[in-house]
mmCIF file of C-alpha atoms and ligand atoms in Angstrom:
data_model
loop_
_atom_site.group_PDB
_atom_site.id
_atom_site.type_symbol
_atom_site.label_atom_id
_atom_site.label_comp_id
_atom_site.label_asym_id
_atom_site.label_seq_id
_atom_site.Cartn_x
_atom_site.Cartn_y
_atom_site.Cartn_z
ATOM 1 C CA MET A 188 57.158 55.862 162.733
ATOM 2 C CA GLU A 189 60.279 54.780 163.667
ATOM 3 C CA THR A 190 63.694 57.800 163.242
ATOM 4 C CA ASP A 191 67.006 57.337 162.905
ATOM 5 C CA GLU A 192 67.428 57.779 166.006
ATOM 6 C CA PRO A 193 68.142 54.252 168.274
ATOM 7 C CA GLY A 194 64.830 54.401 170.466
ATOM 8 C CA LEU A 195 63.162 57.375 168.940
ATOM 9 C CA TYR A 196 59.271 56.511 167.858
ATOM 10 C CA GLY A 197 56.046 58.000 167.368
ATOM 11 C CA LEU A 198 52.760 55.967 167.706
ATOM 12 C CA GLY A 199 49.474 57.268 165.987
ATOM 13 C CA CYS A 200 45.412 56.957 164.999
ATOM 14 C CA ALA A 201 44.638 55.728 161.427
ATOM 15 C CA THR A 202 41.966 54.203 162.974
ATOM 16 C CA PHE A 203 39.234 53.767 160.070
ATOM 17 C CA THR A 204 37.308 50.439 160.945
ATOM 18 C CA GLN A 205 34.845 50.162 158.301
ATOM 19 C CA ARG A 206 37.420 51.131 155.387
ATOM 20 C CA CYS A 207 40.685 49.632 157.622
ATOM 21 C CA GLN A 208 42.623 48.274 154.143
ATOM 22 C CA ALA A 209 42.310 50.683 152.124
ATOM 23 C CA VAL A 210 43.838 53.183 154.900
ATOM 24 C CA LYS A 211 46.898 50.409 155.004
ATOM 25 C CA THR A 212 47.534 50.484 151.521
ATOM 26 C CA LEU A 213 47.401 54.490 151.027
ATOM 27 C CA ILE A 214 49.990 54.251 153.721
ATOM 28 C CA ASP A 215 52.674 51.543 152.594
ATOM 29 C CA GLU A 216 52.327 52.183 148.544
ATOM 30 C CA HIS A 217 52.010 55.871 148.795
ATOM 31 C CA LEU A 218 52.947 57.450 151.968
ATOM 32 C CA LYS A 219 55.509 55.430 153.140
ATOM 33 C CA PRO A 220 57.796 56.353 149.752
ATOM 34 C CA LEU A 221 56.507 60.063 150.046
ATOM 35 C CA VAL A 222 58.191 60.796 154.012
ATOM 36 C CA VAL A 223 61.157 57.945 154.633
ATOM 37 C CA GLY A 224 64.170 60.237 154.465
ATOM 38 C CA ARG A 225 62.306 63.274 155.471
ATOM 39 C CA GLU A 226 63.125 65.204 158.389
ATOM 40 C CA ALA A 227 60.493 63.985 161.565
ATOM 41 C CA SER A 228 60.325 67.352 163.137
ATOM 42 C CA GLU A 229 59.015 69.305 160.305
ATOM 43 C CA ILE A 230 55.435 68.649 160.946
ATOM 44 C CA GLN A 231 54.007 71.510 159.045
ATOM 45 C CA GLU A 232 55.565 70.819 156.304
ATOM 46 C CA LEU A 233 54.743 67.040 156.143
ATOM 47 C CA TRP A 234 51.112 67.341 156.761
ATOM 48 C CA ASN A 235 50.801 69.705 154.013
ATOM 49 C CA LEU A 236 52.979 67.773 151.915
ATOM 50 C CA MET A 237 51.178 64.076 152.727
ATOM 51 C CA TYR A 238 47.825 65.952 152.303
ATOM 52 C CA GLN A 239 48.078 67.720 148.614
ATOM 53 C CA ASN A 240 50.155 64.655 147.489
ATOM 54 C CA ALA A 241 47.760 63.254 145.053
ATOM 55 C CA TYR A 242 46.422 66.327 144.140
ATOM 56 C CA TRP A 243 42.718 65.724 144.927
ATOM 57 C CA ARG A 244 42.722 65.490 148.670
ATOM 58 C CA ASN A 245 40.264 65.021 151.489
ATOM 59 C CA GLY A 246 37.969 62.300 152.461
ATOM 60 C CA PRO A 247 38.020 59.781 155.616
ATOM 61 C CA VAL A 248 41.146 57.344 153.713
ATOM 62 C CA ILE A 249 43.269 59.843 152.891
ATOM 63 C CA ASN A 250 42.657 61.496 156.179
ATOM 64 C CA ASN A 251 43.172 58.809 158.151
ATOM 65 C CA ALA A 252 46.175 57.678 156.690
ATOM 66 C CA VAL A 253 47.751 60.975 156.929
ATOM 67 C CA ALA A 254 46.661 61.024 160.341
ATOM 68 C CA GLY A 255 48.195 58.258 161.460
ATOM 69 C CA ILE A 256 51.514 59.551 160.540
ATOM 70 C CA ASP A 257 50.806 62.818 161.809
ATOM 71 C CA ILE A 258 49.962 62.090 165.308
ATOM 72 C CA ALA A 259 52.919 59.679 165.277
ATOM 73 C CA LEU A 260 55.275 62.909 165.059
ATOM 74 C CA TRP A 261 53.657 64.797 167.300
ATOM 75 C CA ASP A 262 54.647 61.797 170.072
ATOM 76 C CA ILE A 263 58.172 61.871 168.683
ATOM 77 C CA LYS A 264 58.510 65.646 168.932
ATOM 78 C CA GLY A 265 56.970 65.595 172.514
ATOM 79 C CA LYS A 266 59.773 62.637 172.738
ATOM 80 C CA MET A 267 62.410 64.696 171.520
ATOM 81 C CA ALA A 268 61.742 67.554 173.791
ATOM 82 C CA SER A 269 60.984 65.329 176.776
ATOM 83 C CA MET A 270 57.690 66.820 177.329
ATOM 84 C CA PRO A 271 53.953 65.742 177.294
ATOM 85 C CA VAL A 272 52.304 67.105 174.486
ATOM 86 C CA TYR A 273 49.916 69.020 176.185
ATOM 87 C CA GLN A 274 52.958 71.230 177.212
ATOM 88 C CA LEU A 275 54.417 71.721 173.308
ATOM 89 C CA LEU A 276 50.482 73.083 172.478
ATOM 90 C CA GLY A 277 50.826 75.907 175.476
ATOM 91 C CA GLY A 278 50.340 74.113 178.790
ATOM 92 C CA LYS A 279 47.572 72.923 181.303
ATOM 93 C CA CYS A 280 44.326 74.791 181.140
ATOM 94 C CA ARG A 281 42.964 72.418 183.773
ATOM 95 C CA GLU A 282 44.127 69.695 185.793
ATOM 96 C CA ALA A 283 42.079 66.816 184.214
ATOM 97 C CA LEU A 284 38.886 66.339 181.735
ATOM 98 C CA THR A 285 35.423 66.543 182.408
ATOM 99 C CA LEU A 286 33.877 63.157 180.574
ATOM 100 C CA TYR A 287 30.016 62.082 179.523
ATOM 101 C CA ARG A 288 29.452 58.732 179.714
ATOM 102 C CA TYR A 289 26.593 56.607 178.037
ATOM 103 C CA ALA A 290 23.915 55.083 179.978
ATOM 104 C CA ASN A 291 22.322 53.015 176.671
ATOM 105 C CA GLY A 292 19.544 50.406 176.948
ATOM 106 C CA GLY A 293 16.567 48.475 175.196
ATOM 107 C CA SER A 294 14.139 49.996 177.609
ATOM 108 C CA ARG A 295 13.620 52.939 179.851
ATOM 109 C CA GLU A 296 14.312 51.515 183.232
ATOM 110 C CA GLU A 297 17.910 49.640 181.782
ATOM 111 C CA ILE A 298 18.983 53.057 181.208
ATOM 112 C CA LEU A 299 18.148 55.126 184.166
ATOM 113 C CA ASP A 300 19.047 52.151 186.316
ATOM 114 C CA LYS A 301 22.920 53.054 184.604
ATOM 115 C CA ALA A 302 22.285 56.602 184.583
ATOM 116 C CA GLN A 303 21.322 55.998 188.343
ATOM 117 C CA ARG A 304 24.864 54.002 189.038
ATOM 118 C CA LEU A 305 26.791 56.699 186.650
ATOM 119 C CA TRP A 306 25.689 59.484 189.020
ATOM 120 C CA GLU A 307 26.571 57.528 192.489
ATOM 121 C CA GLU A 308 30.044 56.637 190.515
ATOM 122 C CA GLY A 309 30.397 60.224 190.615
ATOM 123 C CA PHE A 310 29.633 61.121 186.612
ATOM 124 C CA HIS A 311 28.024 64.352 186.396
ATOM 125 C CA HIS A 312 27.802 64.380 182.133
ATOM 126 C CA ILE A 313 25.349 60.989 181.217
ATOM 127 C CA ARG A 314 23.972 60.346 177.260
ATOM 128 C CA LEU A 315 21.078 58.500 177.659
ATOM 129 C CA GLN A 316 20.174 56.431 174.470
ATOM 130 C CA TYR A 317 18.042 53.513 173.728
ATOM 131 C CA MET A 318 19.798 50.753 171.812
ATOM 132 C CA PRO A 319 20.371 49.352 169.367
ATOM 133 C CA MET A 320 22.657 51.711 167.426
ATOM 134 C CA ASN A 321 20.378 55.143 168.534
ATOM 135 C CA GLY A 322 17.273 53.243 168.411
ATOM 136 C CA TYR A 323 13.958 53.039 170.290
ATOM 137 C CA PRO A 324 12.244 50.194 172.215
ATOM 138 C CA GLN A 325 10.530 47.203 170.021
ATOM 139 C CA MET A 326 8.225 49.374 167.755
ATOM 140 C CA GLN A 327 4.799 47.477 168.941
ATOM 141 C CA ARG A 328 3.945 45.999 165.358
ATOM 142 C CA GLU A 329 7.006 45.536 162.750
ATOM 143 C CA TRP A 330 6.333 47.876 159.844
ATOM 144 C CA LYS A 331 7.763 47.231 156.894
ATOM 145 C CA PRO A 332 6.738 46.256 153.476
ATOM 146 C CA ASP A 333 6.619 42.301 152.255
ATOM 147 C CA GLY A 334 9.896 41.354 150.770
ATOM 148 C CA ALA A 335 11.705 44.227 152.523
ATOM 149 C CA LYS A 336 16.090 44.012 152.730
ATOM 150 C CA ASP A 337 17.567 43.359 155.791
ATOM 151 C CA GLY A 338 18.585 46.230 157.897
ATOM 152 C CA PHE A 339 18.298 48.452 161.488
ATOM 153 C CA TYR A 340 14.663 49.231 160.702
ATOM 154 C CA GLN A 341 13.321 52.916 163.012
ATOM 155 C CA ASP A 342 10.309 54.414 162.781
ATOM 156 C CA PRO A 343 11.495 58.089 163.197
ATOM 157 C CA HIS A 344 8.525 59.312 164.791
ATOM 158 C CA ALA A 345 8.570 56.466 167.333
ATOM 159 C CA TYR A 346 12.117 57.542 167.946
ATOM 160 C CA MET A 347 10.765 60.726 168.545
ATOM 161 C CA ARG A 348 8.317 60.059 171.300
ATOM 162 C CA GLU A 349 10.217 57.315 173.127
ATOM 163 C CA THR A 350 13.042 59.902 173.350
ATOM 164 C CA VAL A 351 11.177 62.739 174.939
ATOM 165 C CA GLY A 352 9.009 60.494 177.495
ATOM 166 C CA LEU A 353 12.831 59.093 178.363
ATOM 167 C CA PHE A 354 13.922 62.404 179.077
ATOM 168 C CA GLU A 355 11.061 63.590 181.055
ATOM 169 C CA HIS A 356 10.974 60.320 183.280
ATOM 170 C CA ALA A 357 14.721 61.232 183.878
ATOM 171 C CA ARG A 358 14.216 64.388 184.897
ATOM 172 C CA GLU A 359 11.254 63.572 186.853
ATOM 173 C CA LYS A 360 13.500 60.574 188.403
ATOM 174 C CA MET A 361 16.422 62.290 188.613
ATOM 175 C CA GLY A 362 15.570 65.745 188.984
ATOM 176 C CA PHE A 363 17.527 68.472 186.782
ATOM 177 C CA GLU A 364 21.584 68.223 188.498
ATOM 178 C CA PRO A 365 22.920 65.765 186.184
ATOM 179 C CA GLU A 366 23.780 67.301 182.820
ATOM 180 C CA PHE A 367 22.233 64.439 180.517
ATOM 181 C CA ILE A 368 23.253 64.483 176.781
ATOM 182 C CA HIS A 369 21.526 62.879 173.649
ATOM 183 C CA ASP A 370 23.119 62.161 170.332
ATOM 184 C CA VAL A 371 20.536 61.625 167.243
ATOM 185 C CA HIS A 372 23.130 60.050 165.077
ATOM 186 C CA GLU A 373 21.573 62.413 162.366
ATOM 187 C CA ARG A 374 19.157 59.934 161.582
ATOM 188 C CA ILE A 375 16.094 62.714 161.152
ATOM 189 C CA SER A 376 14.710 64.842 158.554
ATOM 190 C CA ILE A 377 15.393 68.787 159.250
ATOM 191 C CA SER A 378 11.971 69.017 160.322
ATOM 192 C CA ASP A 379 11.669 65.722 162.487
ATOM 193 C CA GLY A 380 14.932 67.632 164.220
ATOM 194 C CA ILE A 381 13.491 71.100 164.842
ATOM 195 C CA CYS A 382 10.402 69.585 166.410
ATOM 196 C CA LEU A 383 12.800 66.904 168.360
ATOM 197 C CA ALA A 384 15.152 69.914 169.688
ATOM 198 C CA LYS A 385 11.962 72.174 170.815
ATOM 199 C CA GLU A 386 10.080 68.867 172.516
ATOM 200 C CA LEU A 387 13.297 68.492 174.503
ATOM 201 C CA GLU A 388 14.086 71.892 175.298
ATOM 202 C CA PRO A 389 12.240 72.218 178.520
ATOM 203 C CA MET A 390 14.290 69.289 179.507
ATOM 204 C CA LYS A 391 17.545 71.587 179.775
ATOM 205 C CA LEU A 392 19.809 69.039 177.782
ATOM 206 C CA TYR A 393 23.899 69.571 178.282
ATOM 207 C CA PHE A 394 23.760 69.406 174.828
ATOM 208 C CA LEU A 395 21.831 67.849 171.613
ATOM 209 C CA GLU A 396 24.598 65.934 169.785
ATOM 210 C CA ASP A 397 24.490 65.966 165.678
ATOM 211 C CA LEU A 398 21.151 66.565 165.059
ATOM 212 C CA PHE A 399 21.853 67.521 161.944
ATOM 213 C CA SER A 400 24.307 65.980 159.015
ATOM 214 C CA PRO A 401 27.616 67.607 157.834
ATOM 215 C CA GLU A 402 25.256 67.800 154.528
ATOM 216 C CA GLN A 403 22.294 69.526 156.438
ATOM 217 C CA VAL A 404 24.513 71.890 158.418
ATOM 218 C CA GLN A 405 23.154 75.089 157.430
ATOM 219 C CA ALA A 406 19.703 74.326 159.230
ATOM 220 C CA TYR A 407 21.474 74.822 162.437
ATOM 221 C CA GLY A 408 21.229 78.555 161.538
ATOM 222 C CA GLU A 409 17.533 77.961 161.438
ATOM 223 C CA LEU A 410 17.650 76.037 164.477
ATOM 224 C CA LYS A 411 19.180 78.511 166.779
ATOM 225 C CA LYS A 412 16.883 80.961 166.009
ATOM 226 C CA MET A 413 14.399 78.836 167.718
ATOM 227 C CA VAL A 414 15.596 76.531 170.237
ATOM 228 C CA SER A 415 17.868 77.723 173.143
ATOM 229 C CA THR A 416 19.161 74.017 173.691
ATOM 230 C CA PRO A 417 23.231 73.710 173.291
ATOM 231 C CA GLN A 418 23.918 72.264 169.707
ATOM 232 C CA ALA A 419 27.410 69.724 169.389
ATOM 233 C CA TYR A 420 28.256 68.876 165.954
ATOM 234 C CA GLY A 421 30.447 67.416 163.898
ATOM 235 C CA GLU A 422 31.748 63.542 164.001
ATOM 236 C CA LEU A 423 30.957 63.008 160.654
ATOM 237 C CA CYS A 424 32.654 65.930 158.916
ATOM 238 C CA THR A 425 36.100 65.164 156.796
ATOM 239 C CA HIS A 426 37.063 68.857 155.987
ATOM 240 C CA PRO A 427 36.493 72.578 157.609
ATOM 241 C CA LEU A 428 34.279 73.838 154.777
ATOM 242 C CA GLU A 429 31.648 71.189 156.351
ATOM 243 C CA TRP A 430 31.846 73.328 159.962
ATOM 244 C CA ARG A 431 33.701 76.562 158.983
ATOM 245 C CA GLU A 432 30.505 78.534 158.867
ATOM 246 C CA ALA A 433 28.489 76.966 161.606
ATOM 247 C CA VAL A 434 31.044 77.854 163.820
ATOM 248 C CA ALA A 435 32.155 81.242 162.207
ATOM 249 C CA SER A 436 28.008 82.175 162.821
ATOM 250 C CA ARG A 437 27.761 81.095 166.215
ATOM 251 C CA SER A 438 25.106 78.185 164.867
ATOM 252 C CA ILE A 439 26.770 75.272 166.767
ATOM 253 C CA ASP A 440 27.907 75.676 170.594
ATOM 254 C CA TYR A 441 30.079 72.403 170.369
ATOM 255 C CA ILE A 442 32.722 71.002 167.320
ATOM 256 C CA ARG A 443 33.278 67.253 167.699
ATOM 257 C CA ILE A 444 34.953 66.056 164.915
ATOM 258 C CA HIS A 445 36.930 63.200 165.431
ATOM 259 C CA MET A 446 40.802 63.853 164.761
ATOM 260 C CA SER A 447 42.056 60.841 162.737
ATOM 261 C CA MET A 448 38.868 61.742 160.057
ATOM 262 C CA VAL A 449 39.964 65.210 159.856
ATOM 263 C CA GLY A 450 43.456 64.400 159.329
ATOM 264 C CA GLY A 451 45.301 64.086 162.749
ATOM 265 C CA MET A 452 46.341 66.418 165.285
ATOM 266 C CA THR A 453 47.504 68.905 163.188
ATOM 267 C CA PRO A 454 44.333 70.219 161.793
ATOM 268 C CA THR A 455 42.254 69.738 165.136
ATOM 269 C CA VAL A 456 44.668 72.287 167.105
ATOM 270 C CA LYS A 457 43.976 74.554 164.040
ATOM 271 C CA CYS A 458 40.818 73.618 164.431
ATOM 272 C CA ALA A 459 40.400 73.858 168.515
ATOM 273 C CA HIS A 460 41.657 77.581 168.108
ATOM 274 C CA PHE A 461 39.614 79.165 165.347
ATOM 275 C CA CYS A 462 36.035 77.563 167.639
ATOM 276 C CA GLU A 463 38.198 79.780 170.484
ATOM 277 C CA LEU A 464 37.400 83.038 168.879
ATOM 278 C CA TYR A 465 33.814 82.405 168.245
ATOM 279 C CA ASP A 466 33.606 80.961 171.924
ATOM 280 C CA VAL A 467 32.647 77.762 171.021
ATOM 281 C CA LYS A 468 33.832 74.548 172.674
ATOM 282 C CA THR A 469 35.474 71.569 172.103
ATOM 283 C CA ALA A 470 33.573 68.047 172.352
ATOM 284 C CA TRP A 471 35.310 65.646 170.319
ATOM 285 C CA HIS A 472 34.463 62.370 169.135
ATOM 286 C CA GLY A 473 35.448 59.514 171.270
ATOM 287 C CA PRO A 474 33.882 56.338 170.026
ATOM 288 C CA THR A 475 35.295 52.946 171.144
ATOM 289 C CA ASP A 476 36.826 53.099 166.784
ATOM 290 C CA MET A 477 39.185 55.470 167.511
ATOM 291 C CA ASN A 478 42.424 53.319 169.315
ATOM 292 C CA PRO A 479 43.499 55.329 172.202
ATOM 293 C CA VAL A 480 46.573 56.735 170.982
ATOM 294 C CA GLY A 481 44.182 59.091 168.804
ATOM 295 C CA PHE A 482 42.308 59.437 171.783
ATOM 296 C CA THR A 483 44.628 60.498 174.276
ATOM 297 C CA ALA A 484 46.409 62.931 171.812
ATOM 298 C CA GLN A 485 42.578 64.418 171.669
ATOM 299 C CA MET A 486 42.790 64.080 175.321
ATOM 300 C CA HIS A 487 46.287 66.311 175.270
ATOM 301 C CA LEU A 488 44.373 68.885 173.092
ATOM 302 C CA GLY A 489 41.734 69.084 175.462
ATOM 303 C CA LEU A 490 43.966 69.689 178.483
ATOM 304 C CA ALA A 491 45.602 72.518 176.545
ATOM 305 C CA SER A 492 42.671 74.464 175.435
ATOM 306 C CA PRO A 493 40.824 77.142 176.980
ATOM 307 C CA ASN A 494 37.499 75.956 174.905
ATOM 308 C CA PHE A 495 37.698 72.806 175.985
ATOM 309 C CA GLY A 496 34.348 71.716 176.784
ATOM 310 C CA ILE A 497 33.885 67.853 177.545
ATOM 311 C CA GLN A 498 35.212 64.307 176.225
ATOM 312 C CA GLU A 499 33.143 61.465 175.342
ATOM 313 C CA TRP A 500 34.412 58.440 177.334
ATOM 314 C CA PRO A 501 34.760 55.421 174.767
ATOM 315 C CA ASP A 502 33.630 52.702 176.892
ATOM 316 C CA TYR A 503 36.851 50.304 175.460
ATOM 317 C CA GLY A 504 36.448 46.496 176.513
ATOM 318 C CA GLU A 505 38.836 44.631 178.701
ATOM 319 C CA ASN A 506 40.886 43.346 175.550
ATOM 320 C CA ILE A 507 42.430 46.730 174.318
ATOM 321 C CA PHE A 508 44.549 47.193 177.835
ATOM 322 C CA LYS A 509 45.823 43.938 176.710
ATOM 323 C CA VAL A 510 47.184 45.732 173.552
ATOM 324 C CA PHE A 511 47.828 49.420 174.682
ATOM 325 C CA ASN A 512 49.146 50.793 178.275
ATOM 326 C CA GLY A 513 49.735 54.252 179.317
ATOM 327 C CA MET A 514 46.164 55.064 178.819
ATOM 328 C CA PRO A 515 44.236 57.847 180.324
ATOM 329 C CA GLU A 516 42.583 57.181 183.807
ATOM 330 C CA MET A 517 39.425 57.855 184.790
ATOM 331 C CA ARG A 518 38.176 58.899 188.108
ATOM 332 C CA GLU A 519 34.972 59.761 189.593
ATOM 333 C CA GLY A 520 33.769 61.694 186.149
ATOM 334 C CA TYR A 521 37.353 62.878 185.391
ATOM 335 C CA ALA A 522 40.413 61.573 182.789
ATOM 336 C CA TYR A 523 43.719 62.167 183.925
ATOM 337 C CA VAL A 524 46.359 61.515 181.168
ATOM 338 C CA ASN A 525 50.361 60.555 182.499
ATOM 339 C CA GLU A 526 53.681 62.600 182.040
ATOM 340 C CA ARG A 527 55.068 61.126 180.311
ATOM 341 C CA PRO A 528 57.249 62.028 177.297
ATOM 342 C CA GLY A 529 55.021 62.436 173.979
ATOM 343 C CA PHE A 530 51.421 61.071 174.382
ATOM 344 C CA GLY A 531 52.293 58.692 176.877
ATOM 345 C CA VAL A 532 50.906 55.422 175.445
ATOM 346 C CA GLU A 533 53.132 52.276 174.405
ATOM 347 C CA PHE A 534 51.393 49.718 172.118
ATOM 348 C CA ASP A 535 52.277 45.723 172.135
ATOM 349 C CA GLU A 536 52.303 44.278 168.684
ATOM 350 C CA LYS A 537 53.089 40.827 170.538
ATOM 351 C CA ALA A 538 49.761 41.129 172.386
ATOM 352 C CA ALA A 539 47.852 42.267 169.251
ATOM 353 C CA GLU A 540 48.199 39.547 166.935
ATOM 354 C CA LYS A 541 45.801 37.649 169.489
ATOM 355 C CA PHE A 542 43.089 39.715 168.229
ATOM 356 C CA PRO A 543 43.746 39.172 163.830
ATOM 357 C CA TYR A 544 41.707 41.849 161.978
ATOM 358 C CA ARG A 545 38.185 40.052 160.433
ATOM 359 C CA LYS A 546 37.042 40.831 156.699
ATOM 360 C CA GLU A 547 33.262 41.366 157.214
ATOM 361 C CA VAL A 548 30.688 43.407 155.115
ATOM 362 C CA ILE A 549 28.983 46.347 157.581
ATOM 363 C CA GLY A 550 26.027 45.609 159.024
ATOM 364 C CA TRP A 551 25.181 48.604 161.312
ATOM 365 C CA THR A 552 25.202 50.970 158.711
ATOM 366 C CA GLN A 553 22.395 49.510 156.905
ATOM 367 C CA PHE A 554 20.041 51.658 158.245
ATOM 368 C CA ARG A 555 16.372 51.963 156.893
ATOM 369 C CA VAL A 556 12.722 53.674 157.312
ATOM 370 C CA THR A 557 8.938 51.867 157.445
ATOM 371 C CA ASP A 558 9.078 51.451 153.908
ATOM 372 C CA GLY A 559 11.926 49.517 153.363
ATOM 373 C CA SER A 560 14.316 52.599 152.111
ATOM 374 C CA LEU A 561 17.841 53.504 153.261
ATOM 375 C CA HIS A 562 18.239 56.179 155.721
ATOM 376 C CA ARG A 563 21.440 57.413 156.475
ATOM 377 C CA PRO A 564 22.983 56.388 160.057
HETATM 378 MG MG1 MG B 126 27.758 60.569 168.568
#
């Protein structure tokens, strides 16, 4: 976002990797004509203008387009004030943010080796996960009917058995001092989810991540009566109606919405404040398909939120550092932002040209169970 003041510009995050061309078109064709010439300092006015201008609203495409501009406006606001954005949010509650990292692998041994290494490097919070994509070790036999379509196949009960075994083994090997996390990615039914949560309860997880989908959010109310393991929810949410009741009823313990998927900094700040009233902590979604500006924006909010809980750290590949600089630094389990005005992250457009957009059909969301039918990833 450029302004009419020389050198004053902002960077945002409108990263919806799976539908990026739709977001680009929406910004270029609809939002740009709407906001050009308006007052950059009026963030609340502009957010509402962009959000409701199409009459029909919401959804990840619209939200990401709005977020790209909204986050850039906060960057501009920080630069206008010559302050890092966390100062505009009320200042620091802490010096750095606690992180969780991934110990992913195809076998129990590989996962636990990685977990041990992270622990020795100073990471207290570690997510244990079979990969690819939260799968499970290779099934002993490939269960699928003749003629079944391509996709990522999973046997939900094999996944549950292997995951419980993984955590039992991890506690035997590493004890109860490390804080362990597991992400279910909403891939099992409600009754299987309740069963898994109960079986994992003795392993004292820091939290269980996204056990249920936004469509089944009411199941957290049932679960809360049966299982004491803290529940983190919400990376797929795109509208406050998907998390508001779960927070107000204290059915979840951590909110983990994704800043660009909900419309940017403006609605995410409101979500953090709402959750604080109910002692629900923040654990914002931090995948690699969020650009470093959006990720850093979440970090600024974390620094200024009394109810910050933990931040997922995206294991960005080396190329991202060739394109962005000023990203938060990670040291021994914590992340630190720089003190530059705004979000303090810069983008090298010339360097980015070396990594053009690749047109492809998304494969990893084509997730199937053993009868060959599609299942939500
Ligand atoms: Mg997740």
